[in-house]
Backbone as JSON Lines, residues from 0, in Angstrom:
{"i":0,"aa":"X","n":[36.81,-76.02,99.18],"ca":[37.62,-76.91,99.98],"c":[37.64,-76.49,101.45]}
{"i":1,"aa":"X","n":[37.23,-75.29,101.75],"ca":[37.27,-74.84,103.13],"c":[36.36,-75.65,104.04]}
{"i":2,"aa":"X","n":[35.36,-76.31,103.45],"ca":[34.46,-77.11,104.29],"c":[35.16,-78.36,104.83]}
{"i":3,"aa":"X","n":[36.27,-78.76,104.21],"ca":[37.01,-79.93,104.68],"c":[38.09,-79.46,105.65]}
{"i":4,"aa":"X","n":[37.95,-79.8,106.87],"ca":[38.92,-79.39,107.88],"c":[39.67,-80.63,108.35]}
{"i":5,"aa":"X","n":[40.74,-80.94,107.65],"ca":[41.55,-82.1,108.03],"c":[42.37,-81.75,109.27]}
{"i":6,"aa":"X","n":[42.44,-82.67,110.15],"ca":[43.19,-82.5,111.38],"c":[44.66,-82.81,111.15]}
{"i":7,"aa":"X","n":[45.5,-82.15,111.89],"ca":[46.92,-82.51,111.9],"c":[47.04,-83.95,112.37]}
{"i":8,"aa":"X","n":[48.05,-84.63,111.85],"ca":[48.34,-86.01,112.27],"c":[47.17,-86.96,111.99]}
{"i":9,"aa":"X","n":[46.46,-86.7,110.9],"ca":[45.36,-87.58,110.5],"c":[45.56,-87.96,109.05]}
{"i":10,"aa":"X","n":[45.46,-89.16,108.66],"ca":[45.07,-90.34,109.44],"c":[46.26,-90.99,110.17]}
{"i":11,"aa":"X","n":[47.46,-90.48,109.91],"ca":[48.68,-90.96,110.58],"c":[49.45,-89.73,111.04]}
{"i":12,"aa":"X","n":[50.47,-89.9,111.86],"ca":[51.3,-88.75,112.23],"c":[51.88,-88.07,110.98]}
{"i":13,"aa":"X","n":[51.97,-86.75,111.03],"ca":[52.43,-85.97,109.87],"c":[53.78,-86.42,109.35]}
{"i":14,"aa":"X","n":[54.7,-86.81,110.23],"ca":[56.02,-87.22,109.73],"c":[55.92,-88.5,108.9]}
{"i":15,"aa":"X","n":[54.96,-89.37,109.19],"ca":[54.74,-90.57,108.37],"c":[54.1,-90.18,107.04]}
{"i":16,"aa":"X","n":[53.14,-89.26,107.11],"ca":[52.48,-88.82,105.88],"c":[53.46,-88.16,104.93]}
{"i":17,"aa":"X","n":[54.4,-87.41,105.47],"ca":[55.44,-86.78,104.65],"c":[56.25,-87.84,103.91]}
{"i":18,"aa":"X","n":[56.69,-88.86,104.62],"ca":[57.52,-89.9,103.98],"c":[56.71,-90.75,103.0]}
{"i":19,"aa":"X","n":[55.44,-91.01,103.31],"ca":[54.59,-91.73,102.36],"c":[54.38,-90.9,101.09]}
{"i":20,"aa":"X","n":[54.25,-89.6,101.24],"ca":[54.15,-88.72,100.08],"c":[55.43,-88.74,99.26]}
{"i":21,"aa":"X","n":[56.55,-88.77,99.93],"ca":[57.84,-88.83,99.23],"c":[57.94,-90.14,98.43]}
{"i":22,"aa":"X","n":[57.51,-91.25,99.04],"ca":[57.49,-92.54,98.33],"c":[56.65,-92.42,97.08]}
{"i":23,"aa":"X","n":[55.47,-91.84,97.21],"ca":[54.55,-91.72,96.08],"c":[55.13,-90.89,94.95]}
{"i":24,"aa":"X","n":[55.71,-89.75,95.28],"ca":[56.27,-88.87,94.24],"c":[57.48,-89.51,93.57]}
{"i":25,"aa":"X","n":[58.37,-90.08,94.36],"ca":[59.54,-90.73,93.77],"c":[59.14,-91.92,92.92]}
{"i":26,"aa":"X","n":[58.11,-92.64,93.35],"ca":[57.66,-93.79,92.57],"c":[57.15,-93.34,91.2]}
{"i":27,"aa":"X","n":[56.38,-92.27,91.17],"ca":[55.9,-91.74,89.89],"c":[57.06,-91.36,88.98]}
{"i":28,"aa":"X","n":[58.11,-90.77,89.56],"ca":[59.29,-90.4,88.77],"c":[60.01,-91.64,88.25]}
{"i":29,"aa":"X","n":[60.11,-92.7,89.07],"ca":[60.75,-93.93,88.61],"c":[59.95,-94.56,87.47]}
{"i":30,"aa":"X","n":[58.64,-94.62,87.61],"ca":[57.81,-95.18,86.54],"c":[58.0,-94.39,85.24]}
{"i":31,"aa":"X","n":[58.0,-93.08,85.36],"ca":[58.19,-92.24,84.17],"c":[59.57,-92.48,83.56]}
{"i":32,"aa":"X","n":[60.57,-92.61,84.41],"ca":[61.93,-92.87,83.92],"c":[62.02,-94.2,83.17]}
{"i":33,"aa":"X","n":[61.32,-95.2,83.66],"ca":[61.31,-96.5,82.97],"c":[60.65,-96.35,81.61]}
{"i":34,"aa":"X","n":[59.56,-95.6,81.55],"ca":[58.88,-95.39,80.27],"c":[59.8,-94.68,79.27]}
{"i":35,"aa":"X","n":[60.52,-93.68,79.73],"ca":[61.46,-92.97,78.86],"c":[62.59,-93.9,78.42]}
{"i":36,"aa":"X","n":[63.11,-94.7,79.35],"ca":[64.18,-95.63,79.0],"c":[63.72,-96.62,77.94]}
{"i":37,"aa":"X","n":[62.52,-97.13,78.08],"ca":[61.99,-98.05,77.07],"c":[61.92,-97.36,75.71]}
{"i":38,"aa":"X","n":[61.41,-96.15,75.7],"ca":[61.29,-95.4,74.46],"c":[62.66,-95.2,73.8]}
{"i":39,"aa":"X","n":[63.64,-94.79,74.59],"ca":[64.98,-94.54,74.05],"c":[65.64,-95.83,73.58]}
{"i":40,"aa":"X","n":[65.55,-96.88,74.41],"ca":[66.19,-98.15,74.03],"c":[65.5,-98.8,72.85]}
{"i":41,"aa":"X","n":[64.24,-98.5,72.64],"ca":[63.51,-99.03,71.48],"c":[63.85,-98.26,70.21]}
{"i":42,"aa":"X","n":[64.66,-97.22,70.34],"ca":[65.15,-96.51,69.16],"c":[64.4,-95.25,68.8]}
{"i":43,"aa":"X","n":[63.47,-94.82,69.62],"ca":[62.75,-93.59,69.33],"c":[63.6,-92.4,69.73]}
{"i":44,"aa":"X","n":[63.66,-91.39,68.88],"ca":[64.54,-90.25,69.1],"c":[63.99,-89.26,70.12]}
{"i":45,"aa":"X","n":[62.7,-89.03,70.09],"ca":[62.1,-88.07,71.02],"c":[62.28,-88.59,72.45]}
{"i":46,"aa":"X","n":[62.38,-87.69,73.39],"ca":[62.59,-88.09,74.77],"c":[61.49,-89.05,75.23]}
{"i":47,"aa":"X","n":[60.28,-88.83,74.76],"ca":[59.17,-89.74,75.09],"c":[58.25,-89.79,73.88]}
{"i":48,"aa":"X","n":[58.56,-90.68,72.98],"ca":[57.84,-90.78,71.72],"c":[56.44,-91.33,71.93]}
{"i":49,"aa":"X","n":[55.46,-90.76,71.24],"ca":[54.08,-91.2,71.39],"c":[53.89,-92.66,71.02]}
{"i":50,"aa":"X","n":[54.69,-93.16,70.07],"ca":[54.55,-94.57,69.67],"c":[54.92,-95.5,70.82]}
{"i":51,"aa":"X","n":[55.99,-95.18,71.51],"ca":[56.38,-95.98,72.67],"c":[55.32,-95.85,73.76]}
{"i":52,"aa":"X","n":[54.82,-94.63,73.96],"ca":[53.8,-94.4,74.98],"c":[52.56,-95.25,74.71]}
{"i":53,"aa":"X","n":[52.16,-95.33,73.45],"ca":[51.0,-96.15,73.09],"c":[51.26,-97.62,73.37]}
{"i":54,"aa":"X","n":[52.46,-98.08,73.06],"ca":[52.78,-99.49,73.26],"c":[52.83,-99.89,74.73]}
{"i":55,"aa":"X","n":[53.2,-98.97,75.61],"ca":[53.34,-99.35,77.02],"c":[52.24,-98.78,77.91]}
{"i":56,"aa":"X","n":[51.31,-98.05,77.32],"ca":[50.27,-97.36,78.11],"c":[49.5,-98.31,79.03]}
{"i":57,"aa":"X","n":[49.22,-99.48,78.57],"ca":[48.41,-100.4,79.37],"c":[49.22,-101.56,79.93]}
{"i":58,"aa":"X","n":[50.52,-101.41,79.94],"ca":[51.38,-102.42,80.56],"c":[51.49,-102.13,82.04]}
{"i":59,"aa":"X","n":[51.47,-103.17,82.84],"ca":[51.68,-102.94,84.27],"c":[53.17,-102.76,84.53]}
{"i":60,"aa":"X","n":[53.51,-102.43,85.77],"ca":[54.89,-102.11,86.09],"c":[55.82,-103.29,85.82]}
{"i":61,"aa":"X","n":[55.43,-104.48,86.24],"ca":[56.28,-105.66,86.02],"c":[56.51,-105.89,84.54]}
{"i":62,"aa":"X","n":[55.49,-105.72,83.72],"ca":[55.65,-105.88,82.27],"c":[56.63,-104.85,81.71]}
{"i":63,"aa":"X","n":[56.57,-103.63,82.21],"ca":[57.49,-102.59,81.74],"c":[58.93,-102.92,82.13]}
{"i":64,"aa":"X","n":[59.11,-103.43,83.34],"ca":[60.46,-103.82,83.77],"c":[60.95,-104.99,82.91]}
{"i":65,"aa":"X","n":[60.07,-105.92,82.57],"ca":[60.44,-107.03,81.69],"c":[60.82,-106.52,80.3]}
{"i":66,"aa":"X","n":[60.07,-105.55,79.79],"ca":[60.39,-104.95,78.48],"c":[61.76,-104.29,78.54]}
{"i":67,"aa":"X","n":[62.0,-103.53,79.6],"ca":[63.29,-102.87,79.78],"c":[64.42,-103.89,79.79]}
{"i":68,"aa":"X","n":[64.25,-104.96,80.55],"ca":[65.28,-105.99,80.63],"c":[65.54,-106.66,79.29]}
{"i":69,"aa":"X","n":[64.47,-106.96,78.57],"ca":[64.62,-107.61,77.26],"c":[65.33,-106.7,76.26]}
{"i":70,"aa":"X","n":[64.99,-105.42,76.27],"ca":[65.67,-104.48,75.38],"c":[67.16,-104.4,75.71]}
{"i":71,"aa":"X","n":[67.47,-104.31,77.0],"ca":[68.89,-104.24,77.41],"c":[69.64,-105.5,77.0]}
{"i":72,"aa":"X","n":[69.01,-106.64,77.22],"ca":[69.65,-107.92,76.89],"c":[69.96,-108.0,75.39]}
{"i":73,"aa":"X","n":[69.05,-107.53,74.57],"ca":[69.24,-107.58,73.12],"c":[70.25,-106.53,72.64]}
{"i":74,"aa":"X","n":[70.33,-105.4,73.33],"ca":[71.2,-104.31,72.89],"c":[72.59,-104.35,73.52]}
{"i":75,"aa":"X","n":[72.79,-105.23,74.48],"ca":[74.04,-105.26,75.24],"c":[75.27,-105.46,74.36]}
{"i":76,"aa":"X","n":[75.17,-106.26,73.35],"ca":[76.33,-106.5,72.47],"c":[76.71,-105.23,71.71]}
{"i":77,"aa":"X","n":[75.7,-104.49,71.28],"ca":[75.93,-103.26,70.53],"c":[76.33,-102.1,71.45]}
{"i":78,"aa":"X","n":[75.8,-102.11,72.67],"ca":[76.06,-101.04,73.64],"c":[76.56,-101.67,74.94]}
{"i":79,"aa":"X","n":[77.86,-101.89,75.06],"ca":[78.43,-102.58,76.22],"c":[78.12,-101.91,77.57]}
{"i":80,"aa":"X","n":[77.8,-100.63,77.55],"ca":[77.46,-99.95,78.81],"c":[76.19,-100.53,79.44]}
{"i":81,"aa":"X","n":[75.44,-101.28,78.68],"ca":[74.21,-101.89,79.2],"c":[74.49,-103.19,79.95]}
{"i":82,"aa":"X","n":[75.76,-103.59,80.05],"ca":[76.08,-104.89,80.66],"c":[75.62,-105.01,82.11]}
{"i":83,"aa":"X","n":[75.44,-103.9,82.8],"ca":[75.01,-103.95,84.2],"c":[73.49,-103.9,84.36]}
{"i":84,"aa":"X","n":[72.76,-104.13,83.27],"ca":[71.31,-103.98,83.32],"c":[70.65,-104.9,84.35]}
{"i":85,"aa":"X","n":[71.19,-106.11,84.55],"ca":[70.55,-107.02,85.51],"c":[70.62,-106.47,86.94]}
{"i":86,"aa":"X","n":[71.7,-105.8,87.29],"ca":[71.81,-105.17,88.61],"c":[70.78,-104.05,88.75]}
{"i":87,"aa":"X","n":[70.58,-103.3,87.68],"ca":[69.61,-102.21,87.7],"c":[68.2,-102.78,87.83]}
{"i":88,"aa":"X","n":[67.9,-103.83,87.08],"ca":[66.58,-104.48,87.18],"c":[66.36,-104.97,88.61]}
{"i":89,"aa":"X","n":[67.39,-105.52,89.22],"ca":[67.28,-106.0,90.6],"c":[66.97,-104.84,91.56]}
{"i":90,"aa":"X","n":[67.63,-103.7,91.37],"ca":[67.37,-102.52,92.21],"c":[65.93,-102.04,92.03]}
{"i":91,"aa":"X","n":[65.47,-102.04,90.79],"ca":[64.1,-101.6,90.52],"c":[63.1,-102.55,91.18]}
{"i":92,"aa":"X","n":[63.34,-103.84,91.07],"ca":[62.44,-104.83,91.68],"c":[62.43,-104.72,93.2]}
{"i":93,"aa":"X","n":[63.6,-104.52,93.79],"ca":[63.68,-104.34,95.25],"c":[62.92,-103.08,95.68]}
{"i":94,"aa":"X","n":[63.06,-102.02,94.91],"ca":[62.34,-100.78,95.21],"c":[60.83,-101.01,95.12]}
{"i":95,"aa":"X","n":[60.41,-101.77,94.12],"ca":[58.99,-102.07,93.95],"c":[58.46,-102.86,95.15]}
{"i":96,"aa":"X","n":[59.21,-103.83,95.6],"ca":[58.77,-104.64,96.74],"c":[58.58,-103.77,97.98]}
{"i":97,"aa":"X","n":[59.52,-102.88,98.23],"ca":[59.41,-101.99,99.38],"c":[58.24,-101.04,99.25]}
{"i":98,"aa":"X","n":[58.09,-100.47,98.09],"ca":[56.97,-99.55,97.85],"c":[55.65,-100.26,98.03]}
{"i":99,"aa":"X","n":[55.52,-101.45,97.46],"ca":[54.26,-102.18,97.54],"c":[53.88,-102.51,98.98]}
{"i":100,"aa":"X","n":[54.87,-102.81,99.79],"ca":[54.6,-103.16,101.19],"c":[53.83,-102.05,101.9]}
{"i":101,"aa":"X","n":[54.18,-100.8,101.61],"ca":[53.55,-99.7,102.32],"c":[52.41,-99.04,101.55]}
{"i":102,"aa":"X","n":[52.39,-99.18,100.25],"ca":[51.34,-98.51,99.48],"c":[50.14,-99.42,99.19]}
{"i":103,"aa":"X","n":[50.31,-100.72,99.35],"ca":[49.2,-101.65,99.07],"c":[48.6,-102.27,100.31]}
{"i":104,"aa":"X","n":[49.11,-101.93,101.47],"ca":[48.58,-102.49,102.71],"c":[48.11,-101.36,103.61]}
{"i":105,"aa":"X","n":[47.16,-101.67,104.44],"ca":[46.62,-100.67,105.35],"c":[47.64,-100.26,106.4]}
{"i":106,"aa":"X","n":[47.6,-98.99,106.78],"ca":[48.45,-98.49,107.85],"c":[47.54,-97.77,108.83]}
{"i":107,"aa":"X","n":[47.8,-97.97,110.09],"ca":[46.98,-97.33,111.11],"c":[47.78,-97.23,112.4]}
{"i":108,"aa":"X","n":[47.19,-96.53,113.37],"ca":[47.78,-96.45,114.7],"c":[47.23,-97.59,115.54]}
{"i":109,"aa":"X","n":[48.09,-98.27,116.28],"ca":[47.63,-99.31,117.19],"c":[47.25,-98.69,118.54]}
{"i":110,"aa":"X","n":[46.87,-99.53,119.47],"ca":[46.43,-99.04,120.78],"c":[47.53,-98.27,121.51]}
{"i":111,"aa":"X","n":[48.77,-98.57,121.21],"ca":[49.9,-97.9,121.86],"c":[50.31,-96.61,121.14]}
{"i":112,"aa":"X","n":[49.58,-96.24,120.07],"ca":[49.91,-95.04,119.32],"c":[51.04,-95.21,118.33]}
{"i":113,"aa":"X","n":[51.41,-96.46,118.05],"ca":[52.47,-96.73,117.08],"c":[51.84,-97.06,115.73]}
{"i":114,"aa":"X","n":[52.55,-96.7,114.66],"ca":[52.06,-96.99,113.31],"c":[52.37,-98.44,112.98]}
{"i":115,"aa":"X","n":[51.38,-99.1,112.39],"ca":[51.58,-100.48,111.97],"c":[50.91,-100.71,110.63]}
{"i":116,"aa":"X","n":[51.34,-101.75,109.97],"ca":[50.75,-102.14,108.69],"c":[50.26,-103.57,108.8]}
{"i":117,"aa":"X","n":[49.16,-103.82,108.13],"ca":[48.58,-105.16,108.11],"c":[48.57,-105.65,106.68]}
{"i":118,"aa":"X","n":[48.98,-106.89,106.49],"ca":[48.99,-107.45,105.15],"c":[48.45,-108.88,105.16]}
{"i":119,"aa":"X","n":[47.99,-109.3,104.0],"ca":[47.47,-110.66,103.82],"c":[48.05,-111.24,102.54]}
{"i":120,"aa":"X","n":[48.13,-112.54,102.54],"ca":[48.53,-113.27,101.34],"c":[47.71,-114.55,101.29]}
{"i":121,"aa":"X","n":[47.31,-114.93,100.09],"ca":[46.54,-116.17,99.93],"c":[47.09,-116.99,98.79]}
{"i":122,"aa":"X","n":[48.39,-116.96,98.61],"ca":[49.03,-117.74,97.54],"c":[49.35,-119.12,98.06]}
{"i":123,"aa":"X","n":[48.43,-120.04,97.85],"ca":[48.62,-121.41,98.31],"c":[48.26,-121.62,99.76]}
{"i":124,"aa":"X","n":[48.45,-120.6,100.55],"ca":[48.17,-120.68,101.98],"c":[47.79,-119.27,102.44]}
{"i":125,"aa":"X","n":[46.78,-119.17,103.31],"ca":[46.34,-117.88,103.81],"c":[47.25,-117.44,104.96]}
{"i":126,"aa":"X","n":[47.83,-116.24,104.8],"ca":[48.72,-115.71,105.84],"c":[48.35,-114.25,106.11]}
{"i":127,"aa":"X","n":[48.41,-113.86,107.37],"ca":[48.24,-112.47,107.75],"c":[49.45,-112.03,108.55]}
{"i":128,"aa":"X","n":[49.72,-110.75,108.49],"ca":[50.88,-110.23,109.23],"c":[50.58,-108.79,109.63]}
{"i":129,"aa":"X","n":[50.86,-108.48,110.88],"ca":[50.78,-107.11,111.37],"c":[52.16,-106.78,111.92]}
{"i":130,"aa":"X","n":[52.71,-105.65,111.45],"ca":[54.03,-105.26,111.94],"c":[54.12,-103.76,112.11]}
{"i":131,"aa":"X","n":[54.92,-103.37,113.07],"ca":[55.17,-101.96,113.33],"c":[55.96,-101.35,112.18]}
{"i":132,"aa":"X","n":[55.71,-100.09,111.91],"ca":[56.41,-99.36,110.84],"c":[57.13,-98.17,111.47]}
{"i":133,"aa":"X","n":[58.41,-98.08,111.22],"ca":[59.17,-96.92,111.7],"c":[59.41,-95.96,110.54]}
{"i":134,"aa":"X","n":[59.75,-94.74,110.89],"ca":[60.12,-93.78,109.85],"c":[61.34,-94.28,109.08]}
{"i":135,"aa":"X","n":[62.23,-94.96,109.78],"ca":[63.42,-95.51,109.13],"c":[63.03,-96.54,108.06]}
{"i":136,"aa":"X","n":[62.0,-97.34,108.33],"ca":[61.52,-98.31,107.33],"c":[61.09,-97.59,106.06]}
{"i":137,"aa":"X","n":[60.36,-96.49,106.23],"ca":[59.89,-95.73,105.06],"c":[61.07,-95.07,104.34]}
{"i":138,"aa":"X","n":[62.01,-94.57,105.11],"ca":[63.16,-93.89,104.49],"c":[64.05,-94.86,103.72]}
{"i":139,"aa":"X","n":[64.12,-96.1,104.16],"ca":[64.86,-97.11,103.39],"c":[64.21,-97.33,102.03]}
{"i":140,"aa":"X","n":[62.89,-97.37,102.0],"ca":[62.17,-97.52,100.73],"c":[62.43,-96.31,99.84]}
{"i":141,"aa":"X","n":[62.38,-95.13,100.42],"ca":[62.66,-93.9,99.67],"c":[64.06,-93.95,99.05]}
{"i":142,"aa":"X","n":[65.02,-94.35,99.86],"ca":[66.4,-94.44,99.36],"c":[66.49,-95.47,98.24]}
{"i":143,"aa":"X","n":[65.84,-96.61,98.39],"ca":[65.89,-97.65,97.36],"c":[65.27,-97.18,96.04]}
{"i":144,"aa":"X","n":[64.16,-96.47,96.13],"ca":[63.52,-95.95,94.91],"c":[64.44,-94.95,94.22]}
{"i":145,"aa":"X","n":[64.98,-94.03,95.0],"ca":[65.87,-93.01,94.44],"c":[67.12,-93.64,93.82]}
{"i":146,"aa":"X","n":[67.72,-94.6,94.52],"ca":[68.91,-95.26,93.99],"c":[68.59,-96.08,92.74]}
{"i":147,"aa":"X","n":[67.42,-96.69,92.67],"ca":[67.02,-97.42,91.46],"c":[66.88,-96.47,90.28]}
{"i":148,"aa":"X","n":[66.3,-95.3,90.54],"ca":[66.14,-94.33,89.47],"c":[67.5,-93.81,88.99]}
{"i":149,"aa":"X","n":[68.41,-93.56,89.92],"ca":[69.75,-93.12,89.53],"c":[70.49,-94.21,88.75]}
{"i":150,"aa":"X","n":[70.32,-95.47,89.17],"ca":[70.97,-96.57,88.46],"c":[70.42,-96.7,87.05]}
{"i":151,"aa":"X","n":[69.12,-96.55,86.89],"ca":[68.52,-96.61,85.56],"c":[69.03,-95.46,84.69]}
{"i":152,"aa":"X","n":[69.07,-94.27,85.26],"ca":[69.58,-93.12,84.52],"c":[71.02,-93.37,84.07]}
{"i":153,"aa":"X","n":[71.85,-93.87,84.98],"ca":[73.24,-94.15,84.64],"c":[73.36,-95.21,83.56]}
{"i":154,"aa":"X","n":[72.49,-96.22,83.63],"ca":[72.52,-97.29,82.63],"c":[72.22,-96.75,81.23]}
{"i":155,"aa":"X","n":[71.21,-95.92,81.13],"ca":[70.75,-95.45,79.82],"c":[71.59,-94.29,79.28]}
{"i":156,"aa":"X","n":[72.03,-93.39,80.16],"ca":[72.75,-92.21,79.68],"c":[74.26,-92.28,79.9]}
{"i":157,"aa":"X","n":[74.7,-93.23,80.69],"ca":[76.09,-93.4,81.15],"c":[76.55,-92.21,82.01]}
{"i":158,"aa":"X","n":[75.62,-91.4,82.49],"ca":[75.94,-90.31,83.41],"c":[75.48,-90.75,84.79]}
{"i":159,"aa":"X","n":[76.41,-90.8,85.71],"ca":[76.12,-91.3,87.05],"c":[76.13,-90.16,88.05]}
{"i":160,"aa":"X","n":[75.14,-90.15,88.92],"ca":[75.01,-89.11,89.92],"c":[74.89,-89.75,91.31]}
{"i":161,"aa":"X","n":[75.43,-89.07,92.32],"ca":[75.28,-89.59,93.68],"c":[73.85,-89.35,94.17]}
{"i":162,"aa":"X","n":[73.42,-90.11,95.16],"ca":[72.08,-89.87,95.71],"c":[72.0,-88.49,96.38]}
{"i":163,"aa":"X","n":[70.79,-88.03,96.58],"ca":[70.57,-86.68,97.12],"c":[71.31,-86.45,98.43]}
{"i":164,"aa":"X","n":[71.37,-87.44,99.28],"ca":[71.97,-87.26,100.61],"c":[73.5,-87.2,100.55]}
{"i":165,"aa":"X","n":[74.09,-87.42,99.37],"ca":[75.53,-87.31,99.22],"c":[75.94,-86.1,98.41]}
{"i":166,"aa":"X","n":[74.98,-85.29,97.99],"ca":[75.28,-84.12,97.17],"c":[75.46,-82.89,98.04]}
{"i":167,"aa":"X","n":[76.3,-81.98,97.54],"ca":[76.46,-80.68,98.2],"c":[75.52,-79.7,97.55]}
{"i":168,"aa":"X","n":[74.35,-79.58,98.13],"ca":[73.35,-78.67,97.54],"c":[73.02,-77.6,98.54]}
């Protein structure tokens, strides 16, 4: 690996790369948490049963969120603590939208040295958009992902925790 000499602030400023990395790691944790929640709500005793893993291995994220919602809807009568599942699903979906905006679109420096993202859509009509990205924009996505994961944890375990920025650590 010594032959690869990556430059500081490449391909974006280091502070942006740090926050994009945080988005990526937290997203992986949220996906894993959804998989565990599906396994538990489906009645498997192990924290992550292989049978549940096989059933959801090739499901995309939206399908997994739909599975989670359907399980909660069916179990709500038996487990009243699940009554807030729609709010949790909404938080997860909002987190996904924010994550997708930055992880599925190109990011680069513009002529002024500012970070921007470019996106396209062709659903019925072709649209392009270029917009500046601030560190605050990325941190909002990070907060949304973390809060969605905490909401999911609280829904399934009934144990609620404050977000990292509110803890005395």
